[in-house]
Amino acid sequence: MLQPDMFQLMTAGDVSVRGCHEESPTGASEKQQKRRQSESEEGNPFSFSPQRLHLHRDHELFEDGDILRHMYLQDLYILEAEDKPTLSVSEFACHISGCSSVFSTLEEYEHHYNSLHRHVCCSCRRSLPNARLLDIHIQEWHDSLFTILAQRQDMYQCLVEGCGQKFRTTQHRKDHLIRIHKYPPDFRFDKTKKDKRTRETKTQQQKDAAMEVVDDVCESEGVCDVMCNVLSDQPEHEESMETHASEEEAARLAKSTEDLPAAAQGSDSTSSAPAKAQYSYRVPPAVCFGHGSVRGFRGRRGRRK
Amino acid sequence: MWRLNKVRYKAGRQGDSLEELRLKRREHERTLRQARRDRQLVSKRLLLNEDEEQQDITMDTTPGEQDVVSLVHKLQHSGPEKEANLKALSKALRDPSAQLTFVKLENSVHLLVGLLTSSNAQCRLQAVQCLHELSHSPHKNVAPACLPATSYLLTYLSGPSTKFSELCLYTLGNICPDSDAVKEKLLAQGIIPALATCMENQRHNLAVVEAVGFTLSQLLQTKDAAVKIIPMVLASTLPSNLLSVLTPDPKFGLAPAIECAWCLHYLTSSSKDNRELLCRGALVQCSSLLVSLGRAVAEGNKDEGLELLVCPVLRCVGNLLFSCPVEGLSTQVGDVHLVVALCGLVQAYLHTQPALAREAAWVLNNLTAHSSQFCSALLTLNLVPGLIQLLRFSQGINTMVSILRILANIAHKKQEFCIQLTQLGLLSVLCATLKMVDQEMVTLSLDVLFMLVVSSPQVAAEFVNQGGLSLLEAIQYNGEGDRRRRATYLLEQHLLSYRL
C-alpha cells in the first residue's frame, strides 16, 4: 500500500559527511513521493536520501588533483607512464584492530576477512577458521561446566568432523590427530611471515610482562588454540604457543635460563628470564596447529593453582 | 604544450638517472602534500626566455653575489652599458642567494623601478626581467621587497608587448601569495580591475590570457579570497572571459584553458552559492567541454596533460550541479552525453589517475541525485553494468562509496529501476559489499538492499537464494548501531518468511 509522503527527508540539511556540504533536497521531494511501502512505519531505520555534495576547495578528495596541478606549475609534471603510480591510492585496509593488512581488490580483502576475522570468539576475540571449531573453542575455553566435566570424563572432541571420538586430555587428542588423522607434527594454519614477526615482538612483550593480558592479536590462531588449551597437566604446551613463534628465540632463552649468569644477560628479554624460569622453554615436540597466540591471558590460565 | 615540452627537455639533460629523477619528484610530491595539509600550497612560475630554453640553466656559471653588488653599483652610476649590465643582473638574480643580497642593498629595488619607467624599451624589459627573477625567489623576504614596483607593473599590464605583459603578470602572480601585506596592497592598487581589463583587451593573445589566468588563480587561492576577492571578481567581466577561453585552442594548446579552468574551480568551490556563475552559463560551458574532453579521453587521445584540464572542469561541473535548481538541470547540462562522458572518465582513469575517477564518480552522484532523467539514462545506455563491476574491483573505498551512492540514487527513483538493477546483478555485489568492514559501505549497502527488497518480492527471494540471510545475521550479530538496526529491521520485517 503506497502512501504519498512516505519518504522521510529528515537528515539531509544538517548532516555533514567528511567535511562536505550537503543540501536539503527540498524541491525534488515530489519526484520521490511515489514510495515504497513501510518506509514511514515506526522504527524504520533506513534514511538514505540522494544528496548532492558540494566540495570545498580544501577538501581531502581534491588533494591528489591539486598536487597534480602544482607539480605542473613547478615544472615537475612528467608524462612518462611509469611515474603515474606515485599518486596515492587508498586500498582496502582491514579495519580489525591490530590488523594492518592491505589489499587492492575486494576479493582479496573478502578472502582475508573471511579467513581471519570470522568466527570470532566473543570472550577472548580469537578467530577460528570455522563455526565448528569456534564452538569447540568456546566450549573448551569459556565453559566452566565443561571444565568440571572434563575432570571426570572424556570431553575433548576430535577436531576432524565426523570422527566423533573424545579424549580425556588435549595431549591425547593431539596424539590421535597425528596418529589417526595423519596431521603433520609441524602443521601450521595459514601462518604468514608477517604474523611470525608480529608474534616475535609480542613474544618479547610477553616475557617482559609475564602475566598481563596482552592486546589482542589479529592473527587467526585456528585450531592451535583449541589444541593447545592450557591445562595444569600440560604447562609446557602453553609455552609451545609462544615459543613456536620463534624457535630460535626459545632455544636461546632456554639456554639462557639454564646458564643464568645474571650479569651477562644484558638484553631486555632476560630481565624476565628468571621470572619465566619455572616454565620450560624447550621447543616442544608436540603439535601446534595454529598461529601462536601470545597472550598473557593464556599464561595465566596455564597456572592452575 | 610549450611548458610540458620544456619539462621533458629539462628532465633529459640534467644528467640524473631516471631513478634519481623519480626519487626527487616523489620527495617533492611529499613536500607538496604536506604543504597542502598545512593549507600552504603555493607555487610560482618562472618564465624562461626562448634562448634559455635550449641551454642548461643549472650549469650556468652564475656570477656570485659579489657580481650582483658590482652590477648594481655600475647601474647606479649611469654607465653607458646599462642594457648589458641589466641583462647580466637578471642572469645573476637567478641565484637565490644573489636575490637575498640584492634586496638587502640599499635602493636596489628603486633602481629597478627607475629603469622600469625609463624611455629605453630594452631597459624596461630587462628591468622587469630582474623583478621577475626576484618574484620567483623561495625566500619570503624577497617578494615584499618588490612592492614599490607593483603599481607600475599594473599599469603596464595591457601594454603592446606580449613578452612584457607576461613578465608583469607572472611577477605579480608570484608575489601575491607571499604575504598578506603584499596582497592587500595589490588589491588596493586595483589588481582585479587591471586583470579584468587586460583579459578583455588581450582575449586573442593566448599567452597573455594564460598569464592572467595564472595570476588570478594565485589570488583566488589566498586565505580570505572568498570574502575579499571573489565578490569583486564575480562583479567584473572576468568570469565571462574565463568561460570563453575554456575551449582549448588546438594550435596553442591546453595551457590557457587550464589556467582559466582552475580559476573557475576556485570560484565554484569557495562558496556553495554559485548562482552568479550559473547565470553566466558556467554549467552549460563546462559540461559541454567535459563532454568533448570525455570523448577525447575515451578515444585514447594522447594529448599531453589532458588530465590537467579534465580535473578542474570536473570539479566545476560537480560544484555547479550543487547549486543548480533541479528543474533547470536538463537545460543547463544538455542531454545525456554528459552521463556517458562521466562514466567513460571513471573507467578510463580508474587505474591511471584514481583520484580523477573518484572525482568523476562524485560528479555523477550530483548529476543523478535528483534527476530521474539521468538515472534512466544510465540504465538505458547500459552504463550500469560497468558501474556495478567497479564495485568488485574498484580501487579505494572512496570511489566505491561514490559509485554505490550513484546506484542508490537510481534505486531511489522508481521501483522499476530497482528491478532493473537487480536484473543487472546488483544483489550479488551487495552480498560482497555487505561483508566489508568500512562502516559507510555497509550502511549504504543495507540502504540499497532495503530499496531493492521492498520493490518486489522476487528480489527478496533472490537475495535469500544468494545466501543473504546469513550475511544479515552476521551484521546483526557483529555490527553496531546503524548497521545492526538496519539488518534487524530487514530480517524481521521483510525477510521473516524466509527464515525457517
PDB file of C-alpha atoms in Angstrom, chain A residues 2 7 9 17-18 21-25 27-28 31-32 34-39 41-80 82-96 104-107 109-110 113-114 117-118 120-122, chain B residues 1 4 7-8 18 22 25-26 28-29 32-33 36-37 39 41-45 214 217 220-222 255 258-259 262 265 268-272 304-305 307-308 311 315 319 321-322 324 326 353-355 358-359 362 365-366 369-370 391-398 400 405 408-409 411-413 418 432 436-437 440 444 446-447 450-451 454 477 485-486 489-490 494:
ATOM      1  CA  LEU A   2       1.642   3.118  -1.206  1.00  0.00           C
ATOM      2  CA  PHE A   7       9.798   9.204   2.206  1.00  0.00           C
ATOM      3  CA  LEU A   9      13.732  13.621   4.243  1.00  0.00           C
ATOM      4  CA  VAL A  17      29.751  13.965   5.565  1.00  0.00           C
ATOM      5  CA  ARG A  18      33.532  14.157   5.710  1.00  0.00           C
ATOM      6  CA  HIS A  21      28.308  20.477   2.472  1.00  0.00           C
ATOM      7  CA  GLU A  22      25.061  18.807   1.674  1.00  0.00           C
ATOM      8  CA  GLU A  23      21.892  20.395   0.575  1.00  0.00           C
ATOM      9  CA  SER A  24      18.398  19.705   1.681  1.00  0.00           C
ATOM     10  CA  PRO A  25      16.616  18.228  -1.289  1.00  0.00           C
ATOM     11  CA  GLY A  27      12.468  20.958  -4.442  1.00  0.00           C
ATOM     12  CA  ALA A  28      12.863  17.414  -5.567  1.00  0.00           C
ATOM     13  CA  LYS A  31       9.594  13.141  -7.501  1.00  0.00           C
ATOM     14  CA  GLN A  32      10.416  10.950  -4.581  1.00  0.00           C
ATOM     15  CA  LYS A  34       5.941   7.538  -5.103  1.00  0.00           C
ATOM     16  CA  ARG A  35       7.448   5.499  -2.410  1.00  0.00           C
ATOM     17  CA  ARG A  36       7.758   2.019  -1.274  1.00  0.00           C
ATOM     18  CA  GLN A  37       5.646   0.681   1.483  1.00  0.00           C
ATOM     19  CA  SER A  38       6.647   0.609   5.105  1.00  0.00           C
ATOM     20  CA  GLU A  39       9.097   3.461   4.981  1.00  0.00           C
ATOM     21  CA  GLU A  41       6.402   2.927   9.635  1.00  0.00           C
ATOM     22  CA  GLU A  42       7.612   3.254  13.131  1.00  0.00           C
ATOM     23  CA  GLY A  43      11.113   2.127  13.747  1.00  0.00           C
ATOM     24  CA  ASN A  44      12.214   2.171  10.149  1.00  0.00           C
ATOM     25  CA  PRO A  45      15.899   2.889  10.414  1.00  0.00           C
ATOM     26  CA  PHE A  46      16.570   3.455   6.746  1.00  0.00           C
ATOM     27  CA  SER A  47      17.303   7.003   5.943  1.00  0.00           C
ATOM     28  CA  PHE A  48      19.051   7.142   2.627  1.00  0.00           C
ATOM     29  CA  SER A  49      18.181  10.113   0.538  1.00  0.00           C
ATOM     30  CA  PRO A  50      20.054  11.186  -2.561  1.00  0.00           C
ATOM     31  CA  GLN A  51      22.160  14.193  -1.905  1.00  0.00           C
ATOM     32  CA  ARG A  52      24.295  16.463  -3.943  1.00  0.00           C
ATOM     33  CA  LEU A  53      27.587  17.226  -2.336  1.00  0.00           C
ATOM     34  CA  HIS A  54      29.468  20.468  -2.550  1.00  0.00           C
ATOM     35  CA  LEU A  55      33.175  20.036  -2.008  1.00  0.00           C
ATOM     36  CA  HIS A  56      35.195  22.916  -0.712  1.00  0.00           C
ATOM     37  CA  ARG A  57      38.486  23.574  -2.430  1.00  0.00           C
ATOM     38  CA  ASP A  58      40.378  22.372   0.651  1.00  0.00           C
ATOM     39  CA  HIS A  59      38.533  19.060   0.736  1.00  0.00           C
ATOM     40  CA  GLU A  60      40.707  15.985   1.009  1.00  0.00           C
ATOM     41  CA  LEU A  61      39.120  14.444  -2.054  1.00  0.00           C
ATOM     42  CA  PHE A  62      40.815  17.176  -4.040  1.00  0.00           C
ATOM     43  CA  GLU A  63      44.255  16.531  -2.707  1.00  0.00           C
ATOM     44  CA  ASP A  64      45.656  14.401  -5.489  1.00  0.00           C
ATOM     45  CA  GLY A  65      44.354  16.661  -8.224  1.00  0.00           C
ATOM     46  CA  ASP A  66      45.811  19.710  -6.504  1.00  0.00           C
ATOM     47  CA  ILE A  67      49.176  18.023  -6.276  1.00  0.00           C
ATOM     48  CA  LEU A  68      48.978  17.283  -9.988  1.00  0.00           C
ATOM     49  CA  ARG A  69      48.249  20.938 -10.653  1.00  0.00           C
ATOM     50  CA  HIS A  70      51.115  22.242  -8.590  1.00  0.00           C
ATOM     51  CA  MET A  71      53.583  19.744  -9.943  1.00  0.00           C
ATOM     52  CA  TYR A  72      52.667  21.147 -13.331  1.00  0.00           C
ATOM     53  CA  LEU A  73      53.130  24.732 -12.183  1.00  0.00           C
ATOM     54  CA  GLN A  74      56.521  23.930 -10.780  1.00  0.00           C
ATOM     55  CA  ASP A  75      57.570  22.220 -13.974  1.00  0.00           C
ATOM     56  CA  LEU A  76      57.695  18.864 -12.286  1.00  0.00           C
ATOM     57  CA  TYR A  77      54.893  17.295 -14.194  1.00  0.00           C
ATOM     58  CA  ILE A  78      56.289  14.495 -16.259  1.00  0.00           C
ATOM     59  CA  LEU A  79      54.225  12.459 -18.584  1.00  0.00           C
ATOM     60  CA  GLU A  80      56.070   9.187 -18.657  1.00  0.00           C
ATOM     61  CA  GLU A  82      55.948   4.908 -15.056  1.00  0.00           C
ATOM     62  CA  ASP A  83      55.568   7.943 -12.888  1.00  0.00           C
ATOM     63  CA  LYS A  84      51.845   7.701 -12.612  1.00  0.00           C
ATOM     64  CA  PRO A  85      51.670   5.295  -9.684  1.00  0.00           C
ATOM     65  CA  THR A  86      53.119   7.841  -7.313  1.00  0.00           C
ATOM     66  CA  LEU A  87      49.655   9.210  -6.707  1.00  0.00           C
ATOM     67  CA  SER A  88      48.407   7.556  -3.606  1.00  0.00           C
ATOM     68  CA  VAL A  89      45.556   5.095  -3.880  1.00  0.00           C
ATOM     69  CA  SER A  90      43.575   4.086  -0.886  1.00  0.00           C
ATOM     70  CA  GLU A  91      43.379   0.359  -0.770  1.00  0.00           C
ATOM     71  CA  PHE A  92      41.177  -1.947   1.146  1.00  0.00           C
ATOM     72  CA  ALA A  93      42.612  -1.847   4.587  1.00  0.00           C
ATOM     73  CA  CYS A  94      41.446  -4.335   7.129  1.00  0.00           C
ATOM     74  CA  HIS A  95      39.877  -2.407   9.942  1.00  0.00           C
ATOM     75  CA  ILE A  96      40.119  -5.009  12.603  1.00  0.00           C
ATOM     76  CA  SER A 104      43.941  -3.973  -3.794  1.00  0.00           C
ATOM     77  CA  THR A 105      40.832  -5.906  -4.717  1.00  0.00           C
ATOM     78  CA  LEU A 106      37.655  -6.606  -2.903  1.00  0.00           C
ATOM     79  CA  GLU A 107      38.032 -10.305  -3.366  1.00  0.00           C
ATOM     80  CA  TYR A 109      40.062  -8.497   1.143  1.00  0.00           C
ATOM     81  CA  GLU A 110      36.991 -10.654   1.461  1.00  0.00           C
ATOM     82  CA  TYR A 113      38.409 -11.226   6.271  1.00  0.00           C
ATOM     83  CA  ASN A 114      36.606 -14.489   5.910  1.00  0.00           C
ATOM     84  CA  HIS A 117      38.204 -12.433  11.170  1.00  0.00           C
ATOM     85  CA  ARG A 118      35.115 -14.503  11.006  1.00  0.00           C
ATOM     86  CA  VAL A 120      35.453 -14.760  16.380  1.00  0.00           C
ATOM     87  CA  CYS A 121      35.076 -15.751  19.963  1.00  0.00           C
ATOM     88  CA  CYS A 122      33.274 -13.071  21.906  1.00  0.00           C
TER      89      CYS A 122
ATOM     90  CA  MET B   1      52.120  22.400 -24.970  1.00  0.00           C
ATOM     91  CA  LEU B   4      55.311  20.453 -20.774  1.00  0.00           C
ATOM     92  CA  VAL B   7      59.834  19.898 -18.674  1.00  0.00           C
ATOM     93  CA  ARG B   8      60.747  16.843 -20.635  1.00  0.00           C
ATOM     94  CA  LEU B  18      65.638   8.235 -14.372  1.00  0.00           C
ATOM     95  CA  ARG B  22      61.794   9.804  -9.887  1.00  0.00           C
ATOM     96  CA  ARG B  25      59.892  14.006  -7.818  1.00  0.00           C
ATOM     97  CA  ARG B  26      58.484  11.770  -5.155  1.00  0.00           C
ATOM     98  CA  HIS B  28      58.875  16.915  -3.965  1.00  0.00           C
ATOM     99  CA  GLU B  29      55.423  15.472  -4.118  1.00  0.00           C
ATOM    100  CA  LEU B  32      53.593  19.453  -1.713  1.00  0.00           C
ATOM    101  CA  ARG B  33      51.189  17.142   0.076  1.00  0.00           C
ATOM    102  CA  ARG B  36      48.500  21.304   1.200  1.00  0.00           C
ATOM    103  CA  ARG B  37      47.612  19.757   4.506  1.00  0.00           C
ATOM    104  CA  ARG B  39      46.950  24.962   3.767  1.00  0.00           C
ATOM    105  CA  LEU B  41      50.299  25.063  -1.052  1.00  0.00           C
ATOM    106  CA  VAL B  42      51.642  27.810  -3.235  1.00  0.00           C
ATOM    107  CA  SER B  43      53.587  27.705  -6.471  1.00  0.00           C
ATOM    108  CA  LYS B  44      55.464  30.179  -8.522  1.00  0.00           C
ATOM    109  CA  ARG B  45      56.211  30.149 -12.194  1.00  0.00           C
ATOM    110  CA  PHE B 214      47.697  32.150 -13.566  1.00  0.00           C
ATOM    111  CA  SER B 217      44.374  31.734  -9.714  1.00  0.00           C
ATOM    112  CA  LEU B 220      41.869  33.161  -5.675  1.00  0.00           C
ATOM    113  CA  GLN B 221      43.826  30.639  -3.650  1.00  0.00           C
ATOM    114  CA  THR B 222      44.705  33.045  -0.879  1.00  0.00           C
ATOM    115  CA  ALA B 255      47.650  25.928 -21.160  1.00  0.00           C
ATOM    116  CA  ILE B 258      43.952  25.009 -17.854  1.00  0.00           C
ATOM    117  CA  GLU B 259      44.599  28.269 -16.036  1.00  0.00           C
ATOM    118  CA  TRP B 262      41.432  26.351 -12.292  1.00  0.00           C
ATOM    119  CA  HIS B 265      37.289  25.848  -9.830  1.00  0.00           C
ATOM    120  CA  THR B 268      32.932  27.495  -7.575  1.00  0.00           C
ATOM    121  CA  SER B 269      34.492  25.625  -4.699  1.00  0.00           C
ATOM    122  CA  SER B 270      34.899  28.505  -2.308  1.00  0.00           C
ATOM    123  CA  SER B 271      31.214  29.051  -1.871  1.00  0.00           C
ATOM    124  CA  LYS B 272      28.106  26.953  -2.088  1.00  0.00           C
ATOM    125  CA  GLU B 304      49.648  15.512 -23.122  1.00  0.00           C
ATOM    126  CA  GLY B 305      48.340  16.843 -19.912  1.00  0.00           C
ATOM    127  CA  GLU B 307      44.013  15.433 -17.191  1.00  0.00           C
ATOM    128  CA  LEU B 308      45.307  18.838 -16.099  1.00  0.00           C
ATOM    129  CA  CYS B 311      40.431  17.827 -13.304  1.00  0.00           C
ATOM    130  CA  ARG B 315      35.214  19.990 -10.186  1.00  0.00           C
ATOM    131  CA  ASN B 319      30.064  22.059  -7.627  1.00  0.00           C
ATOM    132  CA  LEU B 321      25.493  20.993 -10.131  1.00  0.00           C
ATOM    133  CA  PHE B 322      25.108  21.517  -6.430  1.00  0.00           C
ATOM    134  CA  CYS B 324      21.696  24.264  -9.976  1.00  0.00           C
ATOM    135  CA  VAL B 326      16.712  20.681 -10.288  1.00  0.00           C
ATOM    136  CA  GLN B 353      44.531   8.521 -12.215  1.00  0.00           C
ATOM    137  CA  PRO B 354      42.345   7.065  -9.492  1.00  0.00           C
ATOM    138  CA  ALA B 355      41.766  10.471  -7.933  1.00  0.00           C
ATOM    139  CA  ARG B 358      36.807   9.405  -7.774  1.00  0.00           C
ATOM    140  CA  GLU B 359      36.010  12.959  -8.753  1.00  0.00           C
ATOM    141  CA  TRP B 362      31.283  12.371  -7.332  1.00  0.00           C
ATOM    142  CA  ASN B 365      26.368  11.386  -7.913  1.00  0.00           C
ATOM    143  CA  ASN B 366      25.495  15.063  -8.085  1.00  0.00           C
ATOM    144  CA  ALA B 369      20.798  12.618  -7.108  1.00  0.00           C
ATOM    145  CA  HIS B 370      17.621  14.416  -8.067  1.00  0.00           C
ATOM    146  CA  LEU B 391      32.285  -2.341  -7.064  1.00  0.00           C
ATOM    147  CA  ARG B 392      34.130  -5.595  -7.236  1.00  0.00           C
ATOM    148  CA  PHE B 393      37.449  -4.361  -8.446  1.00  0.00           C
ATOM    149  CA  SER B 394      37.453  -0.722  -7.723  1.00  0.00           C
ATOM    150  CA  GLN B 395      40.421   0.919  -6.157  1.00  0.00           C
ATOM    151  CA  GLY B 396      39.752   2.665  -2.951  1.00  0.00           C
ATOM    152  CA  ILE B 397      36.901   2.949  -0.520  1.00  0.00           C
ATOM    153  CA  ASN B 398      36.057   6.496  -1.543  1.00  0.00           C
ATOM    154  CA  MET B 400      33.340   2.579  -4.062  1.00  0.00           C
ATOM    155  CA  ARG B 405      25.737   6.189  -3.988  1.00  0.00           C
ATOM    156  CA  ALA B 408      21.430   4.147  -4.665  1.00  0.00           C
ATOM    157  CA  ASN B 409      20.300   7.313  -6.397  1.00  0.00           C
ATOM    158  CA  ALA B 411      17.247   2.721  -6.940  1.00  0.00           C
ATOM    159  CA  HIS B 412      15.665   5.554  -5.064  1.00  0.00           C
ATOM    160  CA  LYS B 413      13.770   6.891  -8.025  1.00  0.00           C
ATOM    161  CA  CYS B 418      15.175  -1.367  -8.626  1.00  0.00           C
ATOM    162  CA  ALA B 432      30.037  -8.830  -1.211  1.00  0.00           C
ATOM    163  CA  MET B 436      33.144  -5.130   4.130  1.00  0.00           C
ATOM    164  CA  VAL B 437      34.381  -3.575   7.269  1.00  0.00           C
ATOM    165  CA  GLU B 440      29.811   3.617   5.481  1.00  0.00           C
ATOM    166  CA  LEU B 444      24.902   2.226   2.341  1.00  0.00           C
ATOM    167  CA  LEU B 446      21.938  -2.029   3.581  1.00  0.00           C
ATOM    168  CA  ASP B 447      20.099   1.054   2.421  1.00  0.00           C
ATOM    169  CA  PHE B 450      16.294  -2.270   1.515  1.00  0.00           C
ATOM    170  CA  MET B 451      15.175  -0.328  -1.519  1.00  0.00           C
ATOM    171  CA  VAL B 454      10.825  -3.693  -0.913  1.00  0.00           C
ATOM    172  CA  TYR B 477      25.468 -10.179  15.498  1.00  0.00           C
ATOM    173  CA  ARG B 485      19.274  -1.839  13.380  1.00  0.00           C
ATOM    174  CA  ARG B 486      19.014  -1.993   9.624  1.00  0.00           C
ATOM    175  CA  TYR B 489      14.671  -4.494  10.525  1.00  0.00           C
ATOM    176  CA  LEU B 490      15.178  -6.231   7.222  1.00  0.00           C
ATOM    177  CA  HIS B 494      10.790  -8.186   5.215  1.00  0.00           C
TER     178      HIS B 494
END
